Amino acid sequence: MSKVGRPRNQTARRQALVSAAGQAITERGLEGLRIKDIADAAGVSQGSVLYYYPELDDLVLEVHRGAVEGFLESRQRAYEEADAGDAAARLRALVDSGLPSDAEDSVHGLLYQLHRRAGRSPGHAELMTSLFAREVGLYATALEVGAATGAFTLAASARDLAHGLVALEDGYGLHIVSHNAAVRPGRARELVLAHARAITSCPDL
């Protein structure tokens, strides 16, 4: 197991523990998470972990927050790096950024584990809700721009269609990281893009 370096200031130390906790959750699973696993990943004592995070749930919430922000940043970056003059390319970039690369995709696997806390934690529920809303916003923007430039002819409102796209990729993503052999990443991408073509009347997707 790789060690996380020991930073000097408290903000960096907290961030190092959040990173170590995310690593431990990815490797051991959320239900089996122990303070010892986090301490080992961070290269610190268990007491150091408890000093900064007396409650393990608070640390897990910070892991969830960081995972959400990192995932959204990667999706925004994928959208912005695609050709600004090609609405179909930008929509494809969003689809690609929203699906797991394989069953062992650590980012999606971590997010799906953390989302399971939403049913019993308002903090986790808020993060899951926020992630969904902001992903919908990304898709809605891509669809609206495509419609405005004439590349897309939308079958419904951009926001309604965006809800469907996010829900579709979430569903396929869950099956992928759950090792459902019937749902491969490449096939999931084809199916999401087929749906996108149907709702935008854009053959380039």
mmCIF file with all atom_site columns, C-alpha atoms in Angstrom:
data_model
loop_
_atom_site.group_PDB
_atom_site.id
_atom_site.type_symbol
_atom_site.label_atom_id
_atom_site.label_alt_id
_atom_site.label_comp_id
_atom_site.label_asym_id
_atom_site.label_entity_id
_atom_site.label_seq_id
_atom_site.pdbx_PDB_ins_code
_atom_site.Cartn_x
_atom_site.Cartn_y
_atom_site.Cartn_z
_atom_site.occupancy
_atom_site.B_iso_or_equiv
_atom_site.pdbx_formal_charge
_atom_site.auth_seq_id
_atom_site.auth_comp_id
_atom_site.auth_asym_id
_atom_site.auth_atom_id
_atom_site.pdbx_PDB_model_num
ATOM 1   C CA . MET A 1 1   ? 0.000   0.000  0.000   1.00 0.00 ? 1   MET A CA 1
ATOM 2   C CA . SER A 1 2   ? 1.415   3.400  -0.958  1.00 0.00 ? 2   SER A CA 1
ATOM 3   C CA . LYS A 1 3   ? 1.973   5.981  1.757   1.00 0.00 ? 3   LYS A CA 1
ATOM 4   C CA . VAL A 1 4   ? 0.657   9.529  1.719   1.00 0.00 ? 4   VAL A CA 1
ATOM 5   C CA . GLY A 1 5   ? 3.342   12.065 2.653   1.00 0.00 ? 5   GLY A CA 1
ATOM 6   C CA . ARG A 1 6   ? 3.191   13.995 5.935   1.00 0.00 ? 6   ARG A CA 1
ATOM 7   C CA . PRO A 1 7   ? 2.440   17.651 5.207   1.00 0.00 ? 7   PRO A CA 1
ATOM 8   C CA . ARG A 1 8   ? 3.359   20.486 7.579   1.00 0.00 ? 8   ARG A CA 1
ATOM 9   C CA . ASN A 1 9   ? 0.169   22.529 7.914   1.00 0.00 ? 9   ASN A CA 1
ATOM 10  C CA . GLN A 1 10  ? -3.169  21.394 9.304   1.00 0.00 ? 10  GLN A CA 1
ATOM 11  C CA . THR A 1 11  ? -5.156  22.001 6.117   1.00 0.00 ? 11  THR A CA 1
ATOM 12  C CA . ALA A 1 12  ? -2.753  19.838 4.149   1.00 0.00 ? 12  ALA A CA 1
ATOM 13  C CA . ARG A 1 13  ? -2.769  17.208 6.891   1.00 0.00 ? 13  ARG A CA 1
ATOM 14  C CA . ARG A 1 14  ? -6.549  17.019 6.759   1.00 0.00 ? 14  ARG A CA 1
ATOM 15  C CA . GLN A 1 15  ? -6.439  16.712 2.979   1.00 0.00 ? 15  GLN A CA 1
ATOM 16  C CA . ALA A 1 16  ? -3.852  13.950 3.248   1.00 0.00 ? 16  ALA A CA 1
ATOM 17  C CA . LEU A 1 17  ? -6.161  12.043 5.605   1.00 0.00 ? 17  LEU A CA 1
ATOM 18  C CA . VAL A 1 18  ? -9.095  12.520 3.230   1.00 0.00 ? 18  VAL A CA 1
ATOM 19  C CA . SER A 1 19  ? -6.967  11.139 0.403   1.00 0.00 ? 19  SER A CA 1
ATOM 20  C CA . ALA A 1 20  ? -5.844  8.217  2.559   1.00 0.00 ? 20  ALA A CA 1
ATOM 21  C CA . ALA A 1 21  ? -9.421  7.463  3.599   1.00 0.00 ? 21  ALA A CA 1
ATOM 22  C CA . GLY A 1 22  ? -10.539 7.451  -0.030  1.00 0.00 ? 22  GLY A CA 1
ATOM 23  C CA . GLN A 1 23  ? -7.724  5.041  -0.844  1.00 0.00 ? 23  GLN A CA 1
ATOM 24  C CA . ALA A 1 24  ? -8.704  2.787  2.068   1.00 0.00 ? 24  ALA A CA 1
ATOM 25  C CA . ILE A 1 25  ? -12.382 2.779  1.050   1.00 0.00 ? 25  ILE A CA 1
ATOM 26  C CA . THR A 1 26  ? -11.429 1.890  -2.519  1.00 0.00 ? 26  THR A CA 1
ATOM 27  C CA . GLU A 1 27  ? -9.236  -0.985 -1.353  1.00 0.00 ? 27  GLU A CA 1
ATOM 28  C CA . ARG A 1 28  ? -11.306 -2.375 1.554   1.00 0.00 ? 28  ARG A CA 1
ATOM 29  C CA . GLY A 1 29  ? -14.832 -1.125 0.970   1.00 0.00 ? 29  GLY A CA 1
ATOM 30  C CA . LEU A 1 30  ? -16.820 1.359  3.001   1.00 0.00 ? 30  LEU A CA 1
ATOM 31  C CA . GLU A 1 31  ? -18.361 -1.131 5.394   1.00 0.00 ? 31  GLU A CA 1
ATOM 32  C CA . GLY A 1 32  ? -14.985 -2.567 6.356   1.00 0.00 ? 32  GLY A CA 1
ATOM 33  C CA . LEU A 1 33  ? -13.274 0.790  6.833   1.00 0.00 ? 33  LEU A CA 1
ATOM 34  C CA . ARG A 1 34  ? -11.112 1.055  9.974   1.00 0.00 ? 34  ARG A CA 1
ATOM 35  C CA . ILE A 1 35  ? -9.136  3.908  11.494  1.00 0.00 ? 35  ILE A CA 1
ATOM 36  C CA . LYS A 1 36  ? -6.067  1.666  11.208  1.00 0.00 ? 36  LYS A CA 1
ATOM 37  C CA . ASP A 1 37  ? -6.486  1.414  7.422   1.00 0.00 ? 37  ASP A CA 1
ATOM 38  C CA . ILE A 1 38  ? -6.560  5.205  7.094   1.00 0.00 ? 38  ILE A CA 1
ATOM 39  C CA . ALA A 1 39  ? -3.569  5.640  9.402   1.00 0.00 ? 39  ALA A CA 1
ATOM 40  C CA . ASP A 1 40  ? -1.574  3.047  7.459   1.00 0.00 ? 40  ASP A CA 1
ATOM 41  C CA . ALA A 1 41  ? -2.393  4.697  4.119   1.00 0.00 ? 41  ALA A CA 1
ATOM 42  C CA . ALA A 1 42  ? -1.441  8.124  5.471   1.00 0.00 ? 42  ALA A CA 1
ATOM 43  C CA . GLY A 1 43  ? 1.680   6.908  7.247   1.00 0.00 ? 43  GLY A CA 1
ATOM 44  C CA . VAL A 1 44  ? 0.536   8.316  10.606  1.00 0.00 ? 44  VAL A CA 1
ATOM 45  C CA . SER A 1 45  ? -0.671  6.955  13.932  1.00 0.00 ? 45  SER A CA 1
ATOM 46  C CA . GLN A 1 46  ? -4.299  6.133  14.606  1.00 0.00 ? 46  GLN A CA 1
ATOM 47  C CA . GLY A 1 47  ? -4.235  8.877  17.211  1.00 0.00 ? 47  GLY A CA 1
ATOM 48  C CA . SER A 1 48  ? -3.314  11.410 14.548  1.00 0.00 ? 48  SER A CA 1
ATOM 49  C CA . VAL A 1 49  ? -6.347  10.413 12.503  1.00 0.00 ? 49  VAL A CA 1
ATOM 50  C CA . LEU A 1 50  ? -8.618  10.776 15.546  1.00 0.00 ? 50  LEU A CA 1
ATOM 51  C CA . TYR A 1 51  ? -7.054  14.128 16.436  1.00 0.00 ? 51  TYR A CA 1
ATOM 52  C CA . TYR A 1 52  ? -8.196  15.654 13.165  1.00 0.00 ? 52  TYR A CA 1
ATOM 53  C CA . TYR A 1 53  ? -11.362 13.575 12.752  1.00 0.00 ? 53  TYR A CA 1
ATOM 54  C CA . PRO A 1 54  ? -12.722 12.334 16.107  1.00 0.00 ? 54  PRO A CA 1
ATOM 55  C CA . GLU A 1 55  ? -15.767 11.004 14.242  1.00 0.00 ? 55  GLU A CA 1
ATOM 56  C CA . LEU A 1 56  ? -15.068 8.648  11.340  1.00 0.00 ? 56  LEU A CA 1
ATOM 57  C CA . ASP A 1 57  ? -18.327 9.698  9.681   1.00 0.00 ? 57  ASP A CA 1
ATOM 58  C CA . ASP A 1 58  ? -17.028 13.270 9.388   1.00 0.00 ? 58  ASP A CA 1
ATOM 59  C CA . LEU A 1 59  ? -13.956 12.040 7.540   1.00 0.00 ? 59  LEU A CA 1
ATOM 60  C CA . VAL A 1 60  ? -16.046 9.868  5.226   1.00 0.00 ? 60  VAL A CA 1
ATOM 61  C CA . LEU A 1 61  ? -18.233 12.890 4.457   1.00 0.00 ? 61  LEU A CA 1
ATOM 62  C CA . GLU A 1 62  ? -15.125 14.845 3.460   1.00 0.00 ? 62  GLU A CA 1
ATOM 63  C CA . VAL A 1 63  ? -14.074 11.966 1.201   1.00 0.00 ? 63  VAL A CA 1
ATOM 64  C CA . HIS A 1 64  ? -17.508 12.107 -0.444  1.00 0.00 ? 64  HIS A CA 1
ATOM 65  C CA . ARG A 1 65  ? -17.284 15.877 -0.902  1.00 0.00 ? 65  ARG A CA 1
ATOM 66  C CA . GLY A 1 66  ? -13.839 15.623 -2.465  1.00 0.00 ? 66  GLY A CA 1
ATOM 67  C CA . ALA A 1 67  ? -14.898 12.774 -4.752  1.00 0.00 ? 67  ALA A CA 1
ATOM 68  C CA . VAL A 1 68  ? -17.903 14.755 -5.980  1.00 0.00 ? 68  VAL A CA 1
ATOM 69  C CA . GLU A 1 69  ? -15.886 17.895 -6.670  1.00 0.00 ? 69  GLU A CA 1
ATOM 70  C CA . GLY A 1 70  ? -13.088 15.992 -8.392  1.00 0.00 ? 70  GLY A CA 1
ATOM 71  C CA . PHE A 1 71  ? -15.520 14.093 -10.591 1.00 0.00 ? 71  PHE A CA 1
ATOM 72  C CA . LEU A 1 72  ? -17.388 17.247 -11.596 1.00 0.00 ? 72  LEU A CA 1
ATOM 73  C CA . GLU A 1 73  ? -14.149 19.053 -12.387 1.00 0.00 ? 73  GLU A CA 1
ATOM 74  C CA . SER A 1 74  ? -13.065 16.202 -14.658 1.00 0.00 ? 74  SER A CA 1
ATOM 75  C CA . ARG A 1 75  ? -16.392 16.285 -16.485 1.00 0.00 ? 75  ARG A CA 1
ATOM 76  C CA . GLN A 1 76  ? -16.299 20.053 -16.911 1.00 0.00 ? 76  GLN A CA 1
ATOM 77  C CA . ARG A 1 77  ? -12.738 19.800 -18.200 1.00 0.00 ? 77  ARG A CA 1
ATOM 78  C CA . ALA A 1 78  ? -13.672 17.081 -20.695 1.00 0.00 ? 78  ALA A CA 1
ATOM 79  C CA . TYR A 1 79  ? -16.492 19.259 -22.016 1.00 0.00 ? 79  TYR A CA 1
ATOM 80  C CA . GLU A 1 80  ? -14.345 22.380 -22.310 1.00 0.00 ? 80  GLU A CA 1
ATOM 81  C CA . GLU A 1 81  ? -11.454 20.568 -23.987 1.00 0.00 ? 81  GLU A CA 1
ATOM 82  C CA . ALA A 1 82  ? -13.693 19.235 -26.757 1.00 0.00 ? 82  ALA A CA 1
ATOM 83  C CA . ASP A 1 83  ? -14.049 21.334 -29.923 1.00 0.00 ? 83  ASP A CA 1
ATOM 84  C CA . ALA A 1 84  ? -16.180 24.348 -28.945 1.00 0.00 ? 84  ALA A CA 1
ATOM 85  C CA . GLY A 1 85  ? -17.549 24.546 -32.474 1.00 0.00 ? 85  GLY A CA 1
ATOM 86  C CA . ASP A 1 86  ? -18.686 20.913 -32.525 1.00 0.00 ? 86  ASP A CA 1
ATOM 87  C CA . ALA A 1 87  ? -21.776 20.364 -30.368 1.00 0.00 ? 87  ALA A CA 1
ATOM 88  C CA . ALA A 1 88  ? -21.758 16.624 -31.027 1.00 0.00 ? 88  ALA A CA 1
ATOM 89  C CA . ALA A 1 89  ? -18.118 16.299 -29.953 1.00 0.00 ? 89  ALA A CA 1
ATOM 90  C CA . ARG A 1 90  ? -18.855 18.107 -26.707 1.00 0.00 ? 90  ARG A CA 1
ATOM 91  C CA . LEU A 1 91  ? -21.832 15.901 -25.957 1.00 0.00 ? 91  LEU A CA 1
ATOM 92  C CA . ARG A 1 92  ? -19.763 12.791 -26.703 1.00 0.00 ? 92  ARG A CA 1
ATOM 93  C CA . ALA A 1 93  ? -17.095 14.081 -24.316 1.00 0.00 ? 93  ALA A CA 1
ATOM 94  C CA . LEU A 1 94  ? -19.680 14.352 -21.559 1.00 0.00 ? 94  LEU A CA 1
ATOM 95  C CA . VAL A 1 95  ? -20.888 10.813 -22.186 1.00 0.00 ? 95  VAL A CA 1
ATOM 96  C CA . ASP A 1 96  ? -17.328 9.480  -22.124 1.00 0.00 ? 96  ASP A CA 1
ATOM 97  C CA . SER A 1 97  ? -16.545 11.323 -18.895 1.00 0.00 ? 97  SER A CA 1
ATOM 98  C CA . GLY A 1 98  ? -19.663 10.008 -17.165 1.00 0.00 ? 98  GLY A CA 1
ATOM 99  C CA . LEU A 1 99  ? -19.168 6.260  -17.639 1.00 0.00 ? 99  LEU A CA 1
ATOM 100 C CA . PRO A 1 100 ? -16.676 4.008  -15.816 1.00 0.00 ? 100 PRO A CA 1
ATOM 101 C CA . SER A 1 101 ? -13.701 2.936  -17.904 1.00 0.00 ? 101 SER A CA 1
ATOM 102 C CA . ASP A 1 102 ? -14.039 -0.622 -16.555 1.00 0.00 ? 102 ASP A CA 1
ATOM 103 C CA . ALA A 1 103 ? -15.387 -2.592 -13.595 1.00 0.00 ? 103 ALA A CA 1
ATOM 104 C CA . GLU A 1 104 ? -12.419 -1.522 -11.466 1.00 0.00 ? 104 GLU A CA 1
ATOM 105 C CA . ASP A 1 105 ? -12.828 2.217  -12.114 1.00 0.00 ? 105 ASP A CA 1
ATOM 106 C CA . SER A 1 106 ? -11.812 3.657  -8.735  1.00 0.00 ? 106 SER A CA 1
ATOM 107 C CA . VAL A 1 107 ? -13.556 7.032  -9.093  1.00 0.00 ? 107 VAL A CA 1
ATOM 108 C CA . HIS A 1 108 ? -16.962 5.618  -9.958  1.00 0.00 ? 108 HIS A CA 1
ATOM 109 C CA . GLY A 1 109 ? -16.566 2.754  -7.520  1.00 0.00 ? 109 GLY A CA 1
ATOM 110 C CA . LEU A 1 110 ? -15.838 5.177  -4.698  1.00 0.00 ? 110 LEU A CA 1
ATOM 111 C CA . LEU A 1 111 ? -18.763 7.436  -5.578  1.00 0.00 ? 111 LEU A CA 1
ATOM 112 C CA . TYR A 1 112 ? -21.232 4.560  -5.729  1.00 0.00 ? 112 TYR A CA 1
ATOM 113 C CA . GLN A 1 113 ? -20.069 3.298  -2.331  1.00 0.00 ? 113 GLN A CA 1
ATOM 114 C CA . LEU A 1 114 ? -20.381 6.742  -0.769  1.00 0.00 ? 114 LEU A CA 1
ATOM 115 C CA . HIS A 1 115 ? -23.808 7.392  -2.300  1.00 0.00 ? 115 HIS A CA 1
ATOM 116 C CA . ARG A 1 116 ? -25.080 4.420  -0.311  1.00 0.00 ? 116 ARG A CA 1
ATOM 117 C CA . ARG A 1 117 ? -24.756 6.567  2.817   1.00 0.00 ? 117 ARG A CA 1
ATOM 118 C CA . ALA A 1 118 ? -27.393 8.973  1.487   1.00 0.00 ? 118 ALA A CA 1
ATOM 119 C CA . GLY A 1 119 ? -30.278 6.941  2.906   1.00 0.00 ? 119 GLY A CA 1
ATOM 120 C CA . ARG A 1 120 ? -29.140 7.504  6.474   1.00 0.00 ? 120 ARG A CA 1
ATOM 121 C CA . SER A 1 121 ? -27.128 10.725 6.327   1.00 0.00 ? 121 SER A CA 1
ATOM 122 C CA . PRO A 1 122 ? -28.442 14.173 5.302   1.00 0.00 ? 122 PRO A CA 1
ATOM 123 C CA . GLY A 1 123 ? -24.898 15.277 4.470   1.00 0.00 ? 123 GLY A CA 1
ATOM 124 C CA . HIS A 1 124 ? -24.319 12.419 2.059   1.00 0.00 ? 124 HIS A CA 1
ATOM 125 C CA . ALA A 1 125 ? -27.820 12.845 0.602   1.00 0.00 ? 125 ALA A CA 1
ATOM 126 C CA . GLU A 1 126 ? -27.078 16.501 -0.067  1.00 0.00 ? 126 GLU A CA 1
ATOM 127 C CA . LEU A 1 127 ? -23.844 15.658 -1.866  1.00 0.00 ? 127 LEU A CA 1
ATOM 128 C CA . MET A 1 128 ? -25.526 13.030 -4.043  1.00 0.00 ? 128 MET A CA 1
ATOM 129 C CA . THR A 1 129 ? -28.342 15.450 -4.884  1.00 0.00 ? 129 THR A CA 1
ATOM 130 C CA . SER A 1 130 ? -25.863 18.204 -5.693  1.00 0.00 ? 130 SER A CA 1
ATOM 131 C CA . LEU A 1 131 ? -23.833 15.947 -7.958  1.00 0.00 ? 131 LEU A CA 1
ATOM 132 C CA . PHE A 1 132 ? -26.903 14.893 -9.909  1.00 0.00 ? 132 PHE A CA 1
ATOM 133 C CA . ALA A 1 133 ? -28.127 18.482 -10.288 1.00 0.00 ? 133 ALA A CA 1
ATOM 134 C CA . ARG A 1 134 ? -24.771 19.751 -11.483 1.00 0.00 ? 134 ARG A CA 1
ATOM 135 C CA . GLU A 1 135 ? -24.363 16.898 -13.957 1.00 0.00 ? 135 GLU A CA 1
ATOM 136 C CA . VAL A 1 136 ? -27.823 17.709 -15.286 1.00 0.00 ? 136 VAL A CA 1
ATOM 137 C CA . GLY A 1 137 ? -26.649 21.307 -15.641 1.00 0.00 ? 137 GLY A CA 1
ATOM 138 C CA . LEU A 1 138 ? -23.669 20.218 -17.739 1.00 0.00 ? 138 LEU A CA 1
ATOM 139 C CA . TYR A 1 139 ? -25.818 18.164 -20.077 1.00 0.00 ? 139 TYR A CA 1
ATOM 140 C CA . ALA A 1 140 ? -28.509 20.842 -20.283 1.00 0.00 ? 140 ALA A CA 1
ATOM 141 C CA . THR A 1 141 ? -25.912 23.411 -21.334 1.00 0.00 ? 141 THR A CA 1
ATOM 142 C CA . ALA A 1 142 ? -24.513 21.095 -24.012 1.00 0.00 ? 142 ALA A CA 1
ATOM 143 C CA . LEU A 1 143 ? -28.000 20.406 -25.349 1.00 0.00 ? 143 LEU A CA 1
ATOM 144 C CA . GLU A 1 144 ? -29.056 24.058 -25.301 1.00 0.00 ? 144 GLU A CA 1
ATOM 145 C CA . VAL A 1 145 ? -25.910 25.158 -27.137 1.00 0.00 ? 145 VAL A CA 1
ATOM 146 C CA . GLY A 1 146 ? -26.383 22.407 -29.701 1.00 0.00 ? 146 GLY A CA 1
ATOM 147 C CA . ALA A 1 147 ? -29.994 23.445 -30.261 1.00 0.00 ? 147 ALA A CA 1
ATOM 148 C CA . ALA A 1 148 ? -29.062 27.121 -30.522 1.00 0.00 ? 148 ALA A CA 1
ATOM 149 C CA . THR A 1 149 ? -26.462 26.402 -33.207 1.00 0.00 ? 149 THR A CA 1
ATOM 150 C CA . GLY A 1 150 ? -28.813 24.163 -35.167 1.00 0.00 ? 150 GLY A CA 1
ATOM 151 C CA . ALA A 1 151 ? -26.832 20.983 -34.520 1.00 0.00 ? 151 ALA A CA 1
ATOM 152 C CA . PHE A 1 152 ? -29.588 19.462 -32.370 1.00 0.00 ? 152 PHE A CA 1
ATOM 153 C CA . THR A 1 153 ? -33.353 19.274 -32.676 1.00 0.00 ? 153 THR A CA 1
ATOM 154 C CA . LEU A 1 154 ? -34.439 18.475 -29.155 1.00 0.00 ? 154 LEU A CA 1
ATOM 155 C CA . ALA A 1 155 ? -37.291 16.046 -28.486 1.00 0.00 ? 155 ALA A CA 1
ATOM 156 C CA . ALA A 1 156 ? -38.170 17.792 -25.201 1.00 0.00 ? 156 ALA A CA 1
ATOM 157 C CA . SER A 1 157 ? -36.778 20.520 -22.954 1.00 0.00 ? 157 SER A CA 1
ATOM 158 C CA . ALA A 1 158 ? -33.004 20.444 -22.552 1.00 0.00 ? 158 ALA A CA 1
ATOM 159 C CA . ARG A 1 159 ? -33.301 20.006 -18.794 1.00 0.00 ? 159 ARG A CA 1
ATOM 160 C CA . ASP A 1 160 ? -35.715 17.081 -19.035 1.00 0.00 ? 160 ASP A CA 1
ATOM 161 C CA . LEU A 1 161 ? -33.477 15.366 -21.579 1.00 0.00 ? 161 LEU A CA 1
ATOM 162 C CA . ALA A 1 162 ? -30.432 16.047 -19.397 1.00 0.00 ? 162 ALA A CA 1
ATOM 163 C CA . HIS A 1 163 ? -32.137 14.317 -16.460 1.00 0.00 ? 163 HIS A CA 1
ATOM 164 C CA . GLY A 1 164 ? -32.617 11.254 -18.627 1.00 0.00 ? 164 GLY A CA 1
ATOM 165 C CA . LEU A 1 165 ? -29.011 11.184 -19.810 1.00 0.00 ? 165 LEU A CA 1
ATOM 166 C CA . VAL A 1 166 ? -27.602 11.413 -16.287 1.00 0.00 ? 166 VAL A CA 1
ATOM 167 C CA . ALA A 1 167 ? -29.973 8.726  -15.016 1.00 0.00 ? 167 ALA A CA 1
ATOM 168 C CA . LEU A 1 168 ? -29.055 6.483  -17.946 1.00 0.00 ? 168 LEU A CA 1
ATOM 169 C CA . GLU A 1 169 ? -25.311 6.772  -17.439 1.00 0.00 ? 169 GLU A CA 1
ATOM 170 C CA . ASP A 1 170 ? -25.726 6.292  -13.684 1.00 0.00 ? 170 ASP A CA 1
ATOM 171 C CA . GLY A 1 171 ? -27.673 3.096  -14.271 1.00 0.00 ? 171 GLY A CA 1
ATOM 172 C CA . TYR A 1 172 ? -25.158 1.657  -16.712 1.00 0.00 ? 172 TYR A CA 1
ATOM 173 C CA . GLY A 1 173 ? -22.288 2.812  -14.520 1.00 0.00 ? 173 GLY A CA 1
ATOM 174 C CA . LEU A 1 174 ? -23.642 0.960  -11.505 1.00 0.00 ? 174 LEU A CA 1
ATOM 175 C CA . HIS A 1 175 ? -23.898 -2.258 -13.511 1.00 0.00 ? 175 HIS A CA 1
ATOM 176 C CA . ILE A 1 176 ? -20.367 -1.829 -14.849 1.00 0.00 ? 176 ILE A CA 1
ATOM 177 C CA . VAL A 1 177 ? -18.705 -1.385 -11.446 1.00 0.00 ? 177 VAL A CA 1
ATOM 178 C CA . SER A 1 178 ? -20.900 -4.187 -10.062 1.00 0.00 ? 178 SER A CA 1
ATOM 179 C CA . HIS A 1 179 ? -19.227 -6.544 -12.561 1.00 0.00 ? 179 HIS A CA 1
ATOM 180 C CA . ASN A 1 180 ? -22.369 -7.253 -14.571 1.00 0.00 ? 180 ASN A CA 1
ATOM 181 C CA . ALA A 1 181 ? -20.892 -9.119 -17.536 1.00 0.00 ? 181 ALA A CA 1
ATOM 182 C CA . ALA A 1 182 ? -23.893 -8.137 -19.668 1.00 0.00 ? 182 ALA A CA 1
ATOM 183 C CA . VAL A 1 183 ? -23.024 -4.430 -19.436 1.00 0.00 ? 183 VAL A CA 1
ATOM 184 C CA . ARG A 1 184 ? -19.575 -3.639 -20.834 1.00 0.00 ? 184 ARG A CA 1
ATOM 185 C CA . PRO A 1 185 ? -18.256 -0.059 -20.902 1.00 0.00 ? 185 PRO A CA 1
ATOM 186 C CA . GLY A 1 186 ? -18.059 0.074  -24.688 1.00 0.00 ? 186 GLY A CA 1
ATOM 187 C CA . ARG A 1 187 ? -21.589 -1.229 -25.111 1.00 0.00 ? 187 ARG A CA 1
ATOM 188 C CA . ALA A 1 188 ? -22.914 1.152  -22.469 1.00 0.00 ? 188 ALA A CA 1
ATOM 189 C CA . ARG A 1 189 ? -21.332 4.063  -24.341 1.00 0.00 ? 189 ARG A CA 1
ATOM 190 C CA . GLU A 1 190 ? -22.960 2.921  -27.601 1.00 0.00 ? 190 GLU A CA 1
ATOM 191 C CA . LEU A 1 191 ? -26.370 2.716  -25.935 1.00 0.00 ? 191 LEU A CA 1
ATOM 192 C CA . VAL A 1 192 ? -26.127 6.137  -24.276 1.00 0.00 ? 192 VAL A CA 1
ATOM 193 C CA . LEU A 1 193 ? -25.031 7.704  -27.555 1.00 0.00 ? 193 LEU A CA 1
ATOM 194 C CA . ALA A 1 194 ? -27.868 5.944  -29.388 1.00 0.00 ? 194 ALA A CA 1
ATOM 195 C CA . HIS A 1 195 ? -30.266 7.535  -26.937 1.00 0.00 ? 195 HIS A CA 1
ATOM 196 C CA . ALA A 1 196 ? -28.566 10.899 -27.418 1.00 0.00 ? 196 ALA A CA 1
ATOM 197 C CA . ARG A 1 197 ? -28.988 10.604 -31.195 1.00 0.00 ? 197 ARG A CA 1
ATOM 198 C CA . ALA A 1 198 ? -32.667 9.828  -30.770 1.00 0.00 ? 198 ALA A CA 1
ATOM 199 C CA . ILE A 1 199 ? -33.369 12.834 -28.547 1.00 0.00 ? 199 ILE A CA 1
ATOM 200 C CA . THR A 1 200 ? -31.302 15.317 -30.568 1.00 0.00 ? 200 THR A CA 1
ATOM 201 C CA . SER A 1 201 ? -31.832 14.049 -34.128 1.00 0.00 ? 201 SER A CA 1
ATOM 202 C CA . CYS A 1 202 ? -28.080 14.415 -34.562 1.00 0.00 ? 202 CYS A CA 1
ATOM 203 C CA . PRO A 1 203 ? -26.511 11.664 -36.696 1.00 0.00 ? 203 PRO A CA 1
ATOM 204 C CA . ASP A 1 204 ? -22.989 12.724 -35.694 1.00 0.00 ? 204 ASP A CA 1
ATOM 205 C CA . LEU A 1 205 ? -23.339 11.372 -32.164 1.00 0.00 ? 205 LEU A CA 1
#
